[in-house]
Amino acid sequence: MPELVFFSGTMDCGKSTLALQIVHNRTARGLQSVIFTRDDRAGEGKLSSRLGLVTDAVEVADAMDLYAYVVALISRGGRVDYVVVDEAQFLAPDQIDQLARVVDDLDLDVYAFGITTDFRTRLFPGSQRLLELADRVEALQVEALCWCGARATHNARTVGGVMVVEGAQVVIGDVGRATGETGYEVLCRRHHGRRMTRATAGAGVLSPDVLPVPGVRA
């Protein structure tokens, strides 16, 4: 049976890479997709990964009806075997409902990729609706790491390397932005709670928060 599948994880855990891999594998089998995205780091109408891979995509606008788009494409004689949606957290809840309708009414698989919570640890509306509707939710197995080496579970917004906890929910940026710019960093829950980024923690040297390795002397 066709499914609405939500692949979720923190930033930097390979969501877009997996989306591109799914497209590659199915294209090699002769299947054709519709790829939706919104606010990708590579610019409008692109699906890109930090590994440098990129493909064209349909940029989703605020009032866009995703179900109607797919129906119109099929009605014009286009072929659609499945749908991929990247940056799904930025979609409106009613657009997630439209994706569910693509699955239920058109019998197409929909693979949605996105982060679950914002820099304040609050659910994105699109991600919340996906958690409510998805047939299956998959946590990505490629673990992003906090600067301390622990598993990263939270996304932090930074300005000049300093973590901020106020502002608009959506501000486009990326991990590894230059000092002084708005960017993002993935942190473990402990260091997100303490607002300790790599820059503010002085992570270039051994932090007291990092447990020593048995048998190794500093």
JSON list of C-alpha atoms in Angstrom, two decimals, residues 2 99-108 135:
[
{"chain": "A", "resi": 2, "resn": "PRO", "atom": "CA", "xyz": [1.24, 3.53, -0.73]},
{"chain": "A", "resi": 99, "resn": "LEU", "atom": "CA", "xyz": [0.29, 15.20, 0.64]},
{"chain": "A", "resi": 100, "resn": "ALA", "atom": "CA", "xyz": [-1.79, 12.68, 2.58]},
{"chain": "A", "resi": 101, "resn": "ARG", "atom": "CA", "xyz": [-4.46, 13.03, -0.08]},
{"chain": "A", "resi": 102, "resn": "VAL", "atom": "CA", "xyz": [-1.86, 12.30, -2.78]},
{"chain": "A", "resi": 103, "resn": "VAL", "atom": "CA", "xyz": [-1.25, 8.98, -1.02]},
{"chain": "A", "resi": 104, "resn": "ASP", "atom": "CA", "xyz": [-4.91, 8.12, -0.37]},
{"chain": "A", "resi": 105, "resn": "ASP", "atom": "CA", "xyz": [-6.55, 9.35, -3.60]},
{"chain": "A", "resi": 106, "resn": "LEU", "atom": "CA", "xyz": [-3.76, 8.90, -6.15]},
{"chain": "A", "resi": 107, "resn": "ASP", "atom": "CA", "xyz": [-2.10, 5.78, -4.67]},
{"chain": "A", "resi": 108, "resn": "LEU", "atom": "CA", "xyz": [1.36, 7.33, -4.71]},
{"chain": "A", "resi": 135, "resn": "ASP", "atom": "CA", "xyz": [1.86, 6.17, 8.05]}
]
